[in-house]
Amino acid sequence: SGTACNVIPSNALLEGTARCYEEYQEEQTPMIINSVVEKICEEYKAKFKVQVSSPMQLINNDPALLTQAKKNITEMFGHDNWCDIHEPFKFSEDFSIYHKDFSALYLCIGTGKDRSALHTQTYDFNDNIIKKAILFWIKMTLDILYSNE
């Protein structure tokens, strides 16, 4: 629609994102967006076209893998190094596409409680967790390989 002030463009493009935590919300959101846009455009006698794509799907961790991960982390690094996340969350990751066809486990390997949050000016990656993360994933891999024998 341009950047000139005080000009009414003939076309405008509005883009946005919506994140849902339940499958029914994923289904309803496009209909709600379309309904809202339709009412606004009807009021102003404008035409509209709503396009919705949803490449990122919900991730539900495999319960057995999650149980094994918690066991391994608490045994290897102590109970203080495991944190249950009770609220659903959705990253803009393509991991959900792989998860669709296979049992999966999505974990957030943190850098410590007293560190700045990701994507902030003061964030500094804790290099000391790299070795621990590698050891954890090796242990998980071995557990899975030997459990299938």
Short mmCIF file of N, CA and C in Angstrom, two decimals:
data_model
loop_
_atom_site.label_atom_id
_atom_site.label_comp_id
_atom_site.label_asym_id
_atom_site.label_seq_id
_atom_site.Cartn_x
_atom_site.Cartn_y
_atom_site.Cartn_z
N SER A 1 0.81 -1.20 0.00
CA SER A 1 0.00 0.00 0.00
C SER A 1 0.86 1.26 0.00
N GLY A 2 2.15 1.14 0.14
CA GLY A 2 3.04 2.30 0.03
C GLY A 2 3.38 2.92 1.37
N THR A 3 4.23 3.96 1.30
CA THR A 3 4.68 4.60 2.53
C THR A 3 4.37 6.09 2.56
N ALA A 4 3.73 6.61 1.51
CA ALA A 4 3.41 8.04 1.49
C ALA A 4 2.26 8.33 2.46
N CYS A 5 2.46 9.37 3.28
CA CYS A 5 1.39 9.72 4.21
C CYS A 5 0.33 10.54 3.48
N ASN A 6 -0.87 10.50 3.99
CA ASN A 6 -1.97 11.29 3.45
C ASN A 6 -2.43 10.83 2.07
N VAL A 7 -2.15 9.58 1.73
CA VAL A 7 -2.55 9.02 0.44
C VAL A 7 -3.35 7.75 0.72
N ILE A 8 -4.49 7.63 0.07
CA ILE A 8 -5.30 6.42 0.21
C ILE A 8 -4.96 5.51 -0.96
N PRO A 9 -4.34 4.38 -0.68
CA PRO A 9 -3.93 3.49 -1.77
C PRO A 9 -5.11 2.74 -2.37
N SER A 10 -4.96 2.29 -3.59
CA SER A 10 -6.02 1.51 -4.22
C SER A 10 -5.96 0.05 -3.75
N ASN A 11 -4.81 -0.38 -3.28
CA ASN A 11 -4.65 -1.74 -2.77
C ASN A 11 -3.86 -1.71 -1.46
N ALA A 12 -4.14 -2.66 -0.62
CA ALA A 12 -3.37 -2.79 0.63
C ALA A 12 -3.17 -4.27 0.92
N LEU A 13 -2.03 -4.58 1.48
CA LEU A 13 -1.72 -5.94 1.86
C LEU A 13 -1.50 -5.97 3.37
N LEU A 14 -2.28 -6.77 4.05
CA LEU A 14 -2.14 -6.95 5.50
C LEU A 14 -1.69 -8.39 5.74
N GLU A 15 -0.66 -8.54 6.55
CA GLU A 15 -0.16 -9.87 6.86
C GLU A 15 -0.08 -10.03 8.37
N GLY A 16 -0.17 -11.25 8.82
CA GLY A 16 -0.07 -11.49 10.24
C GLY A 16 0.09 -12.96 10.53
N THR A 17 0.24 -13.27 11.79
CA THR A 17 0.35 -14.65 12.23
C THR A 17 -0.63 -14.90 13.37
N ALA A 18 -1.02 -16.14 13.48
CA ALA A 18 -1.87 -16.57 14.59
C ALA A 18 -1.34 -17.91 15.06
N ARG A 19 -1.23 -18.06 16.36
CA ARG A 19 -0.77 -19.32 16.92
C ARG A 19 -1.88 -19.93 17.76
N CYS A 20 -2.12 -21.19 17.54
CA CYS A 20 -3.19 -21.88 18.25
C CYS A 20 -2.59 -23.06 19.01
N TYR A 21 -3.26 -23.42 20.09
CA TYR A 21 -2.75 -24.49 20.93
C TYR A 21 -3.65 -25.71 20.96
N GLU A 22 -4.74 -25.66 20.26
CA GLU A 22 -5.65 -26.80 20.16
C GLU A 22 -6.04 -26.95 18.70
N GLU A 23 -6.28 -28.19 18.27
CA GLU A 23 -6.61 -28.44 16.87
C GLU A 23 -7.89 -27.72 16.45
N TYR A 24 -8.90 -27.66 17.33
CA TYR A 24 -10.15 -27.01 16.96
C TYR A 24 -9.91 -25.51 16.70
N GLN A 25 -8.95 -24.91 17.42
CA GLN A 25 -8.63 -23.50 17.19
C GLN A 25 -7.98 -23.33 15.81
N GLU A 26 -7.15 -24.28 15.42
CA GLU A 26 -6.51 -24.24 14.10
C GLU A 26 -7.58 -24.25 13.00
N GLU A 27 -8.64 -24.99 13.23
CA GLU A 27 -9.71 -25.09 12.24
C GLU A 27 -10.59 -23.83 12.23
N GLN A 28 -10.84 -23.26 13.41
CA GLN A 28 -11.75 -22.11 13.51
C GLN A 28 -11.09 -20.78 13.15
N THR A 29 -9.80 -20.64 13.38
CA THR A 29 -9.14 -19.36 13.19
C THR A 29 -9.31 -18.78 11.78
N PRO A 30 -9.09 -19.53 10.71
CA PRO A 30 -9.29 -18.95 9.38
C PRO A 30 -10.72 -18.44 9.16
N MET A 31 -11.71 -19.16 9.69
CA MET A 31 -13.11 -18.72 9.53
C MET A 31 -13.35 -17.43 10.30
N ILE A 32 -12.78 -17.31 11.48
CA ILE A 32 -12.95 -16.09 12.29
C ILE A 32 -12.28 -14.91 11.60
N ILE A 33 -11.05 -15.11 11.11
CA ILE A 33 -10.34 -14.04 10.40
C ILE A 33 -11.15 -13.60 9.19
N ASN A 34 -11.62 -14.55 8.42
CA ASN A 34 -12.40 -14.23 7.22
C ASN A 34 -13.66 -13.45 7.58
N SER A 35 -14.34 -13.84 8.64
CA SER A 35 -15.56 -13.16 9.07
C SER A 35 -15.29 -11.71 9.48
N VAL A 36 -14.24 -11.49 10.23
CA VAL A 36 -13.89 -10.14 10.68
C VAL A 36 -13.53 -9.25 9.48
N VAL A 37 -12.69 -9.77 8.59
CA VAL A 37 -12.28 -9.00 7.41
C VAL A 37 -13.49 -8.71 6.52
N GLU A 38 -14.36 -9.68 6.36
CA GLU A 38 -15.56 -9.50 5.55
C GLU A 38 -16.43 -8.36 6.09
N LYS A 39 -16.63 -8.32 7.40
CA LYS A 39 -17.45 -7.27 8.00
C LYS A 39 -16.82 -5.89 7.83
N ILE A 40 -15.53 -5.81 8.02
CA ILE A 40 -14.84 -4.51 7.86
C ILE A 40 -14.92 -4.05 6.41
N CYS A 41 -14.66 -4.95 5.47
CA CYS A 41 -14.68 -4.59 4.05
C CYS A 41 -16.09 -4.26 3.58
N GLU A 42 -17.07 -4.94 4.11
CA GLU A 42 -18.47 -4.64 3.78
C GLU A 42 -18.82 -3.21 4.21
N GLU A 43 -18.38 -2.83 5.39
CA GLU A 43 -18.63 -1.49 5.93
C GLU A 43 -18.02 -0.40 5.04
N TYR A 44 -16.84 -0.68 4.50
CA TYR A 44 -16.13 0.33 3.71
C TYR A 44 -16.21 0.06 2.21
N LYS A 45 -17.07 -0.86 1.81
CA LYS A 45 -17.27 -1.21 0.41
C LYS A 45 -15.95 -1.56 -0.29
N ALA A 46 -15.19 -2.39 0.38
CA ALA A 46 -13.89 -2.82 -0.15
C ALA A 46 -13.95 -4.30 -0.51
N LYS A 47 -13.08 -4.70 -1.40
CA LYS A 47 -12.95 -6.11 -1.76
C LYS A 47 -11.82 -6.70 -0.93
N PHE A 48 -11.89 -8.00 -0.73
CA PHE A 48 -10.85 -8.65 0.06
C PHE A 48 -10.62 -10.08 -0.40
N LYS A 49 -9.48 -10.57 -0.04
CA LYS A 49 -9.12 -11.97 -0.29
C LYS A 49 -8.28 -12.40 0.90
N VAL A 50 -8.71 -13.42 1.60
CA VAL A 50 -7.97 -13.94 2.76
C VAL A 50 -7.31 -15.24 2.34
N GLN A 51 -5.99 -15.31 2.55
CA GLN A 51 -5.25 -16.54 2.29
C GLN A 51 -4.64 -16.98 3.62
N VAL A 52 -4.87 -18.22 3.97
CA VAL A 52 -4.35 -18.74 5.22
C VAL A 52 -3.51 -19.98 4.92
N SER A 53 -2.30 -19.98 5.42
CA SER A 53 -1.48 -21.18 5.32
C SER A 53 -1.05 -21.55 6.73
N SER A 54 -0.95 -22.81 6.97
CA SER A 54 -0.60 -23.27 8.31
C SER A 54 0.45 -24.37 8.21
N PRO A 55 1.69 -24.00 7.88
CA PRO A 55 2.72 -25.04 7.75
C PRO A 55 3.14 -25.63 9.09
N MET A 56 3.01 -24.87 10.15
CA MET A 56 3.44 -25.35 11.46
C MET A 56 2.25 -26.00 12.18
N GLN A 57 2.43 -27.23 12.54
CA GLN A 57 1.38 -27.96 13.22
C GLN A 57 1.71 -28.08 14.71
N LEU A 58 0.74 -28.51 15.48
CA LEU A 58 0.96 -28.72 16.90
C LEU A 58 1.92 -29.90 17.10
N ILE A 59 2.73 -29.81 18.13
CA ILE A 59 3.64 -30.90 18.47
C ILE A 59 3.18 -31.50 19.79
N ASN A 60 2.96 -32.79 19.77
CA ASN A 60 2.64 -33.52 20.99
C ASN A 60 3.76 -34.53 21.20
N ASN A 61 4.55 -34.31 22.23
CA ASN A 61 5.66 -35.21 22.50
C ASN A 61 5.17 -36.63 22.76
N ASP A 62 5.94 -37.58 22.26
CA ASP A 62 5.66 -38.98 22.53
C ASP A 62 5.84 -39.20 24.04
N PRO A 63 4.82 -39.67 24.74
CA PRO A 63 4.90 -39.81 26.21
C PRO A 63 6.06 -40.68 26.67
N ALA A 64 6.35 -41.78 25.97
CA ALA A 64 7.45 -42.66 26.37
C ALA A 64 8.79 -41.95 26.21
N LEU A 65 8.96 -41.22 25.12
CA LEU A 65 10.21 -40.48 24.91
C LEU A 65 10.38 -39.38 25.95
N LEU A 66 9.28 -38.71 26.28
CA LEU A 66 9.34 -37.65 27.27
C LEU A 66 9.71 -38.21 28.65
N THR A 67 9.14 -39.34 29.00
CA THR A 67 9.46 -39.98 30.27
C THR A 67 10.94 -40.38 30.30
N GLN A 68 11.43 -40.93 29.21
CA GLN A 68 12.84 -41.33 29.14
C GLN A 68 13.76 -40.11 29.21
N ALA A 69 13.38 -39.02 28.55
CA ALA A 69 14.19 -37.80 28.58
C ALA A 69 14.29 -37.25 30.00
N LYS A 70 13.17 -37.21 30.68
CA LYS A 70 13.17 -36.70 32.06
C LYS A 70 14.04 -37.58 32.96
N LYS A 71 13.91 -38.88 32.81
CA LYS A 71 14.72 -39.82 33.59
C LYS A 71 16.21 -39.58 33.33
N ASN A 72 16.57 -39.49 32.05
CA ASN A 72 17.99 -39.31 31.70
C ASN A 72 18.54 -37.98 32.20
N ILE A 73 17.81 -36.92 32.01
CA ILE A 73 18.31 -35.61 32.43
C ILE A 73 18.46 -35.54 33.94
N THR A 74 17.47 -36.03 34.66
CA THR A 74 17.57 -35.95 36.12
C THR A 74 18.67 -36.86 36.66
N GLU A 75 18.87 -38.03 36.04
CA GLU A 75 19.95 -38.91 36.47
C GLU A 75 21.33 -38.35 36.11
N MET A 76 21.44 -37.77 34.93
CA MET A 76 22.74 -37.28 34.45
C MET A 76 23.13 -35.94 35.06
N PHE A 77 22.14 -35.06 35.24
CA PHE A 77 22.47 -33.68 35.60
C PHE A 77 21.75 -33.17 36.86
N GLY A 78 20.90 -34.00 37.44
CA GLY A 78 20.20 -33.62 38.66
C GLY A 78 18.79 -33.09 38.39
N HIS A 79 17.94 -33.19 39.40
CA HIS A 79 16.53 -32.78 39.28
C HIS A 79 16.37 -31.29 39.00
N ASP A 80 17.32 -30.48 39.43
CA ASP A 80 17.24 -29.03 39.19
C ASP A 80 17.37 -28.67 37.72
N ASN A 81 17.81 -29.63 36.91
CA ASN A 81 18.03 -29.36 35.50
C ASN A 81 16.89 -29.85 34.61
N TRP A 82 15.77 -30.18 35.21
CA TRP A 82 14.57 -30.54 34.44
C TRP A 82 13.45 -29.61 34.85
N CYS A 83 12.72 -29.12 33.89
CA CYS A 83 11.59 -28.24 34.16
C CYS A 83 10.42 -28.69 33.30
N ASP A 84 9.35 -29.11 33.95
CA ASP A 84 8.13 -29.46 33.21
C ASP A 84 7.49 -28.17 32.71
N ILE A 85 7.07 -28.18 31.46
CA ILE A 85 6.34 -27.04 30.89
C ILE A 85 4.89 -27.48 30.76
N HIS A 86 4.03 -26.84 31.52
CA HIS A 86 2.63 -27.27 31.58
C HIS A 86 1.74 -26.55 30.56
N GLU A 87 2.19 -25.42 30.09
CA GLU A 87 1.41 -24.67 29.11
C GLU A 87 1.89 -25.03 27.70
N PRO A 88 0.99 -25.18 26.76
CA PRO A 88 1.43 -25.46 25.38
C PRO A 88 2.13 -24.25 24.79
N PHE A 89 3.01 -24.52 23.87
CA PHE A 89 3.67 -23.43 23.16
C PHE A 89 3.91 -23.87 21.72
N LYS A 90 4.13 -22.90 20.87
CA LYS A 90 4.31 -23.19 19.46
C LYS A 90 5.41 -22.30 18.91
N PHE A 91 6.45 -22.92 18.45
CA PHE A 91 7.55 -22.19 17.84
C PHE A 91 7.32 -22.14 16.34
N SER A 92 8.02 -21.26 15.68
CA SER A 92 7.94 -21.25 14.22
C SER A 92 9.04 -22.17 13.69
N GLU A 93 8.91 -23.41 14.03
CA GLU A 93 9.88 -24.44 13.66
C GLU A 93 9.23 -25.38 12.65
N ASP A 94 10.06 -26.00 11.81
CA ASP A 94 9.51 -27.00 10.90
C ASP A 94 9.52 -28.39 11.52
N PHE A 95 9.91 -28.49 12.78
CA PHE A 95 9.94 -29.77 13.47
C PHE A 95 8.58 -30.46 13.43
N SER A 96 7.52 -29.67 13.49
CA SER A 96 6.18 -30.25 13.51
C SER A 96 5.88 -31.04 12.24
N ILE A 97 6.53 -30.69 11.15
CA ILE A 97 6.31 -31.42 9.89
C ILE A 97 6.88 -32.83 10.01
N TYR A 98 8.07 -32.97 10.61
CA TYR A 98 8.66 -34.30 10.82
C TYR A 98 7.82 -35.10 11.82
N HIS A 99 7.38 -34.42 12.83
CA HIS A 99 6.63 -35.05 13.92
C HIS A 99 5.33 -35.68 13.43
N LYS A 100 4.83 -35.18 12.34
CA LYS A 100 3.57 -35.66 11.79
C LYS A 100 3.63 -37.16 11.46
N ASP A 101 4.79 -37.65 11.03
CA ASP A 101 4.91 -39.03 10.57
C ASP A 101 5.68 -39.95 11.52
N PHE A 102 6.30 -39.40 12.57
CA PHE A 102 7.14 -40.20 13.45
C PHE A 102 6.91 -39.82 14.91
N SER A 103 7.22 -40.76 15.80
CA SER A 103 7.25 -40.43 17.22
C SER A 103 8.33 -39.39 17.41
N ALA A 104 8.05 -38.40 18.23
CA ALA A 104 9.02 -37.31 18.34
C ALA A 104 9.06 -36.75 19.76
N LEU A 105 10.13 -36.02 19.99
CA LEU A 105 10.35 -35.37 21.27
C LEU A 105 10.97 -34.01 21.00
N TYR A 106 10.30 -32.97 21.45
CA TYR A 106 10.82 -31.61 21.29
C TYR A 106 11.13 -31.07 22.68
N LEU A 107 12.40 -30.79 22.90
CA LEU A 107 12.84 -30.27 24.20
C LEU A 107 13.49 -28.91 24.01
N CYS A 108 13.38 -28.10 25.02
CA CYS A 108 14.11 -26.83 25.06
C CYS A 108 15.29 -27.05 25.99
N ILE A 109 16.47 -26.99 25.44
CA ILE A 109 17.66 -27.15 26.27
C ILE A 109 18.10 -25.75 26.66
N GLY A 110 17.86 -25.41 27.90
CA GLY A 110 18.10 -24.05 28.38
C GLY A 110 19.54 -23.78 28.70
N THR A 111 19.84 -22.53 28.88
CA THR A 111 21.20 -22.12 29.19
C THR A 111 21.36 -21.70 30.63
N GLY A 112 20.32 -21.85 31.43
CA GLY A 112 20.40 -21.52 32.84
C GLY A 112 19.36 -20.49 33.24
N LYS A 113 18.99 -20.52 34.50
CA LYS A 113 17.94 -19.64 35.01
C LYS A 113 18.39 -18.19 35.13
N ASP A 114 19.67 -17.96 35.34
CA ASP A 114 20.16 -16.60 35.56
C ASP A 114 20.75 -15.98 34.31
N ARG A 115 20.26 -16.37 33.16
CA ARG A 115 20.75 -15.86 31.88
C ARG A 115 19.67 -15.04 31.20
N SER A 116 20.11 -14.16 30.33
CA SER A 116 19.16 -13.33 29.57
C SER A 116 18.35 -14.20 28.62
N ALA A 117 17.18 -13.77 28.31
CA ALA A 117 16.30 -14.50 27.40
C ALA A 117 16.84 -14.45 25.97
N LEU A 118 16.48 -15.47 25.23
CA LEU A 118 16.84 -15.55 23.81
C LEU A 118 16.29 -14.34 23.06
N HIS A 119 16.98 -13.89 22.06
CA HIS A 119 16.58 -12.76 21.20
C HIS A 119 16.57 -11.43 21.95
N THR A 120 17.43 -11.28 22.95
CA THR A 120 17.59 -10.00 23.61
C THR A 120 19.02 -9.52 23.40
N GLN A 121 19.25 -8.24 23.60
CA GLN A 121 20.58 -7.67 23.40
C GLN A 121 21.62 -8.27 24.34
N THR A 122 21.19 -8.73 25.49
CA THR A 122 22.13 -9.23 26.49
C THR A 122 22.28 -10.76 26.46
N TYR A 123 21.61 -11.42 25.52
CA TYR A 123 21.70 -12.88 25.44
C TYR A 123 23.12 -13.30 25.11
N ASP A 124 23.62 -14.29 25.82
CA ASP A 124 24.95 -14.84 25.59
C ASP A 124 24.83 -16.35 25.73
N PHE A 125 25.00 -17.07 24.63
CA PHE A 125 24.85 -18.52 24.65
C PHE A 125 25.84 -19.14 25.63
N ASN A 126 25.36 -20.06 26.43
CA ASN A 126 26.19 -20.76 27.40
C ASN A 126 26.86 -21.95 26.72
N ASP A 127 28.10 -21.77 26.29
CA ASP A 127 28.83 -22.83 25.59
C ASP A 127 29.02 -24.08 26.44
N ASN A 128 28.93 -23.95 27.75
CA ASN A 128 29.13 -25.09 28.64
C ASN A 128 28.04 -26.14 28.52
N ILE A 129 26.91 -25.81 27.92
CA ILE A 129 25.83 -26.81 27.82
C ILE A 129 25.98 -27.69 26.58
N ILE A 130 26.86 -27.33 25.66
CA ILE A 130 26.99 -28.11 24.42
C ILE A 130 27.36 -29.55 24.72
N LYS A 131 28.38 -29.76 25.52
CA LYS A 131 28.83 -31.13 25.85
C LYS A 131 27.70 -31.89 26.55
N LYS A 132 27.02 -31.25 27.49
CA LYS A 132 25.92 -31.91 28.21
C LYS A 132 24.79 -32.29 27.26
N ALA A 133 24.47 -31.40 26.34
CA ALA A 133 23.40 -31.69 25.38
C ALA A 133 23.77 -32.86 24.49
N ILE A 134 25.02 -32.91 24.05
CA ILE A 134 25.47 -34.03 23.21
C ILE A 134 25.40 -35.34 23.98
N LEU A 135 25.88 -35.33 25.21
CA LEU A 135 25.82 -36.54 26.04
C LEU A 135 24.39 -37.00 26.26
N PHE A 136 23.49 -36.05 26.49
CA PHE A 136 22.08 -36.39 26.68
C PHE A 136 21.52 -37.07 25.43
N TRP A 137 21.75 -36.49 24.25
CA TRP A 137 21.19 -37.06 23.04
C TRP A 137 21.83 -38.41 22.69
N ILE A 138 23.10 -38.59 23.01
CA ILE A 138 23.73 -39.90 22.82
C ILE A 138 23.04 -40.93 23.71
N LYS A 139 22.82 -40.58 24.95
CA LYS A 139 22.14 -41.49 25.90
C LYS A 139 20.73 -41.82 25.41
N MET A 140 20.00 -40.82 24.95
CA MET A 140 18.64 -41.07 24.43
C MET A 140 18.70 -42.02 23.23
N THR A 141 19.63 -41.80 22.34
CA THR A 141 19.76 -42.64 21.15
C THR A 141 20.07 -44.08 21.53
N LEU A 142 21.02 -44.26 22.43
CA LEU A 142 21.37 -45.62 22.87
C LEU A 142 20.19 -46.30 23.56
N ASP A 143 19.47 -45.57 24.40
CA ASP A 143 18.30 -46.13 25.07
C ASP A 143 17.27 -46.61 24.05
N ILE A 144 17.03 -45.82 23.03
CA ILE A 144 16.04 -46.19 22.01
C ILE A 144 16.52 -47.37 21.20
N LEU A 145 17.78 -47.38 20.79
CA LEU A 145 18.32 -48.48 20.00
C LEU A 145 18.28 -49.80 20.76
N TYR A 146 18.68 -49.75 22.04
CA TYR A 146 18.71 -51.00 22.82
C TYR A 146 17.33 -51.42 23.32
N SER A 147 16.38 -50.52 23.38
CA SER A 147 15.03 -50.91 23.81
C SER A 147 14.28 -51.65 22.69
N ASN A 148 14.73 -51.50 21.47
CA ASN A 148 14.06 -52.15 20.33
C ASN A 148 14.66 -53.52 19.99
N GLU A 149 15.57 -54.01 20.80
CA GLU A 149 16.18 -55.33 20.51
C GLU A 149 15.28 -56.45 20.98
#
